[in-house]
Coordinates of C-alpha atoms in Angstrom, one line a residue:
M198 CA -15.0 39.5 -90.1
S199 CA -17.0 36.0 -90.3
A200 CA -19.0 35.0 -87.1
D201 CA -17.3 32.6 -84.8
P202 CA -18.7 28.9 -85.7
H203 CA -18.6 28.0 -81.8
S204 CA -20.9 31.1 -81.3
R205 CA -23.3 29.9 -83.9
G206 CA -23.1 26.3 -82.3
M207 CA -24.0 27.8 -78.9
D208 CA -26.8 30.2 -80.2
T209 CA -28.5 27.1 -81.7
V210 CA -28.4 25.3 -78.4
S211 CA -29.7 28.2 -76.7
R212 CA -32.6 28.5 -79.1
G213 CA -33.3 24.8 -78.7
E214 CA -33.2 25.2 -75.0
A215 CA -35.7 28.1 -75.4
A216 CA -38.1 26.4 -77.6
Y217 CA -37.9 23.2 -75.6
A218 CA -38.7 25.3 -72.4
A219 CA -41.5 27.3 -73.9
L220 CA -43.4 24.3 -75.6
R221 CA -43.0 22.4 -72.3
Q222 CA -44.2 25.2 -70.1
R223 CA -47.6 25.4 -72.6
I224 CA -48.0 21.7 -72.5
L225 CA -47.7 21.5 -68.7
T226 CA -50.0 24.3 -67.9
V227 CA -52.6 22.8 -70.5
D228 CA -52.3 25.9 -72.6
L229 CA -51.8 23.4 -75.3
A230 CA -54.6 20.9 -74.2
P231 CA -53.8 17.0 -74.5
G232 CA -54.4 15.7 -77.8
T233 CA -53.7 18.9 -79.6
V234 CA -52.0 18.3 -83.1
L235 CA -49.7 21.0 -84.1
P236 CA -48.1 21.3 -87.6
E237 CA -44.4 22.0 -87.5
A238 CA -45.1 25.4 -89.4
Q239 CA -47.4 26.4 -86.6
I240 CA -44.9 25.8 -84.0
T241 CA -42.1 27.6 -85.7
T242 CA -44.7 30.8 -86.0
M243 CA -45.9 30.4 -82.6
L244 CA -42.3 30.3 -81.2
N245 CA -40.7 32.6 -83.6
M246 CA -38.1 30.3 -84.3
S247 CA -36.6 28.2 -87.1
R248 CA -37.5 24.4 -87.8
T249 CA -33.8 23.2 -86.3
P250 CA -34.4 24.3 -82.5
V251 CA -38.0 23.3 -83.0
R252 CA -37.3 19.8 -84.0
E253 CA -34.5 19.6 -81.0
A254 CA -37.4 20.7 -78.4
V255 CA -39.8 18.0 -79.9
A256 CA -37.1 15.2 -79.7
R257 CA -36.6 16.1 -75.7
L258 CA -40.4 16.3 -75.4
S259 CA -41.1 13.1 -77.1
Y260 CA -38.3 11.4 -75.0
E261 CA -40.3 12.4 -71.8
G262 CA -43.4 11.5 -73.1
L263 CA -45.1 14.8 -73.4
V264 CA -45.5 14.7 -77.1
D265 CA -46.1 12.1 -80.1
A266 CA -44.0 13.1 -83.3
L267 CA -46.2 13.0 -86.5
P268 CA -44.1 12.3 -89.6
R269 CA -44.5 15.2 -92.1
R270 CA -47.5 16.3 -89.8
G271 CA -45.8 18.0 -86.6
I272 CA -46.8 16.9 -83.1
R273 CA -49.8 15.8 -80.9
V274 CA -49.8 16.5 -77.1
T275 CA -49.6 13.4 -75.4
P276 CA -53.1 12.5 -74.2
V277 CA -53.8 12.3 -70.5
T278 CA -55.6 8.8 -70.2
V279 CA -57.2 7.4 -66.9
R280 CA -54.5 5.0 -66.8
D281 CA -52.0 7.5 -66.8
V282 CA -53.5 9.4 -64.1
R283 CA -54.4 6.8 -62.0
E284 CA -50.9 5.1 -62.1
I285 CA -48.8 8.5 -61.9
N286 CA -50.9 9.3 -58.7
E287 CA -49.9 6.0 -57.4
V288 CA -46.3 6.4 -58.0
L289 CA -46.2 10.0 -56.6
A290 CA -48.1 8.9 -53.3
C291 CA -45.3 6.7 -52.7
L292 CA -42.6 9.2 -53.4
E293 CA -43.9 12.1 -51.8
V294 CA -44.7 10.2 -48.2
E295 CA -41.1 9.0 -48.5
A296 CA -40.1 12.7 -49.1
V297 CA -42.0 13.7 -46.2
V298 CA -40.4 11.3 -43.9
G299 CA -36.9 12.6 -45.1
V300 CA -37.5 16.3 -44.6
A301 CA -39.2 15.6 -41.3
S302 CA -36.1 13.8 -40.1
R303 CA -33.7 16.4 -40.4
A304 CA -33.4 20.0 -39.0
L305 CA -34.2 22.4 -42.1
P306 CA -32.7 25.7 -42.4
A307 CA -34.6 28.9 -41.6
D308 CA -35.0 29.8 -45.0
A309 CA -36.4 26.4 -46.1
M310 CA -39.0 26.5 -43.3
A311 CA -39.9 30.1 -44.7
A312 CA -40.3 28.9 -48.3
L313 CA -42.8 26.1 -46.8
D314 CA -44.6 28.8 -44.9
A315 CA -44.9 31.0 -48.0
A316 CA -46.3 28.2 -50.0
I317 CA -49.2 27.6 -47.3
A318 CA -49.8 31.3 -47.0
A319 CA -50.1 31.5 -50.8
M320 CA -52.5 28.6 -51.0
D321 CA -54.4 29.9 -48.5
A322 CA -54.7 33.5 -49.9
A323 CA -55.6 32.0 -53.3
L324 CA -58.4 29.9 -51.8
R325 CA -59.7 33.2 -49.9
D326 CA -60.0 34.9 -53.0
G327 CA -61.3 32.0 -55.0
D328 CA -58.6 32.1 -57.6
R329 CA -58.0 28.3 -58.3
T330 CA -55.4 28.8 -60.7
S331 CA -53.3 30.7 -58.2
W332 CA -54.1 28.1 -55.9
A333 CA -53.0 25.3 -58.3
T334 CA -49.7 27.3 -58.7
A335 CA -48.9 27.4 -54.8
D336 CA -50.0 23.9 -54.5
F337 CA -47.5 22.7 -57.1
A338 CA -44.8 24.7 -55.2
F339 CA -45.5 23.4 -52.0
H340 CA -45.1 19.6 -53.3
S341 CA -42.1 20.8 -55.3
L342 CA -40.4 21.9 -52.2
L343 CA -41.0 18.8 -50.3
F344 CA -39.1 17.0 -53.2
D345 CA -36.3 19.5 -53.3
L346 CA -35.8 19.4 -49.6
S347 CA -35.4 15.8 -49.6
P348 CA -31.9 14.4 -48.8
N349 CA -32.4 11.6 -51.5
R350 CA -31.2 12.8 -54.7
H351 CA -32.4 10.2 -56.7
L352 CA -35.9 10.7 -55.3
R353 CA -35.8 14.2 -56.1
R354 CA -34.9 13.4 -59.8
T355 CA -37.5 11.1 -60.3
A356 CA -40.1 13.0 -58.7
R357 CA -39.9 16.1 -60.7
L358 CA -40.9 14.3 -63.9
Y359 CA -43.9 12.8 -62.4
L360 CA -44.9 15.9 -60.5
E361 CA -45.2 17.8 -63.6
K362 CA -47.1 15.2 -65.3
A363 CA -49.7 14.9 -62.3
H364 CA -49.9 18.6 -62.5
R365 CA -51.4 18.5 -66.1
A366 CA -54.2 16.2 -64.8
R367 CA -54.7 18.3 -61.6
L368 CA -55.2 21.5 -63.9
L369 CA -57.9 19.4 -65.7
T370 CA -59.8 18.5 -62.4
L371 CA -59.5 21.8 -60.7
P372 CA -62.7 22.9 -61.9
L373 CA -64.4 19.9 -61.0
R374 CA -63.4 19.5 -57.5
A375 CA -64.6 20.9 -54.1
D376 CA -62.9 23.8 -52.7
P377 CA -59.5 22.2 -51.6
V378 CA -59.7 23.3 -48.2
Y379 CA -58.8 19.8 -46.7
S380 CA -55.5 20.1 -48.8
N381 CA -54.7 23.5 -47.3
S382 CA -55.2 22.3 -43.5
N383 CA -53.4 19.0 -44.4
H384 CA -50.6 20.5 -46.1
A385 CA -50.1 23.3 -42.9
A386 CA -50.2 20.1 -40.5
V387 CA -47.3 18.4 -42.4
V388 CA -45.4 21.7 -42.1
E389 CA -45.9 21.9 -38.4
A390 CA -44.8 18.2 -37.8
V391 CA -41.6 19.1 -40.1
R392 CA -41.0 22.1 -37.8
R393 CA -41.4 19.8 -34.8
G394 CA -39.2 17.0 -36.4
D395 CA -41.6 14.5 -36.4
P396 CA -41.4 12.2 -39.3
E397 CA -44.1 9.6 -37.9
T398 CA -46.7 12.3 -37.7
A399 CA -45.8 13.9 -41.1
Q400 CA -45.9 10.6 -42.7
E401 CA -49.3 9.6 -41.0
I402 CA -50.9 13.1 -42.1
H403 CA -49.5 13.1 -45.7
G404 CA -50.5 9.5 -46.2
A405 CA -54.0 10.2 -45.5
H406 CA -54.0 13.2 -47.7
K407 CA -52.8 11.2 -50.7
R408 CA -55.3 8.4 -50.0
R409 CA -58.1 11.2 -49.8
W410 CA -57.1 12.6 -53.0
S411 CA -57.3 9.3 -54.6
R412 CA -60.6 8.8 -53.8
E413 CA -61.7 12.1 -54.9
L414 CA -59.8 11.6 -58.2
D415 CA -61.8 8.5 -58.7
T416 CA -65.1 10.2 -57.9
I417 CA -64.2 12.8 -60.7
I418 CA -63.2 10.3 -63.1
E419 CA -66.5 8.5 -62.6
R420 CA -68.8 11.4 -62.8
F421 CA -66.6 12.9 -65.9
P422 CA -65.7 9.8 -67.9
D423 CA -64.9 11.8 -71.0
L424 CA -62.6 14.2 -69.0
F425 CA -59.5 12.3 -69.9
G426 CA -58.9 11.2 -73.5
E427 CA -57.6 7.4 -74.1
A428 CA -54.2 6.8 -76.1
P429 CA -54.9 6.6 -79.6
T430 CA -55.3 2.9 -81.4
K431 CA -54.0 2.1 -84.9
A432 CA -57.6 1.5 -86.2
G433 CA -59.4 4.4 -84.9
G434 CA -56.5 7.0 -84.3
P435 CA -56.4 9.7 -81.5
R436 CA -59.4 10.5 -79.7
H437 CA -60.1 14.3 -79.4
R438 CA -62.2 15.7 -76.8

């Protein structure tokens, strides 16, 4: 008996979704570093998939600005430029402070507070163990929770895209920054303000944290000017580190 054509269509969709998720994860965790060029054949081998789902994934990632499609060559993982880093950081600072105010302005259920406490505990444990990769994962979870708990659904939708893009830059800077003790204490203070239902204090603390991180980021950029690539030009082509 022949296969159901509807089932074949669903299988293609699921494979396209799987290819998209796998490639996206590798890009956002910088397993595929910014500027990396991958031929289509290499991607299909890496994911053990055919060209159709890979091309669907590439189209979505290109729309999100995470890859550049190279005709007859495959893809290039979009470089993270200094301008990208600074502009995304500015946008996120505004969104995060607004999210913190919204979260602290309403009573959260016990499981939401427990999730925030768990993120802080995971950050503290990672810092004690000297495990910066685990710290970055816990820190990302904390910031994600702030947005997920925001009552503003449009803010949640917009923030997710920028938070994930900022995470790429954060992983690149991670080995170059001082131990993020201040981040842990700051985030813990924000959680306590949320617990008290004190949006003014939460806003003040988180705003100060974002300003401090901006200064630290500027220092890293000045000390390591080649850390972030620049957008390719027509004349010179892409710059690789």
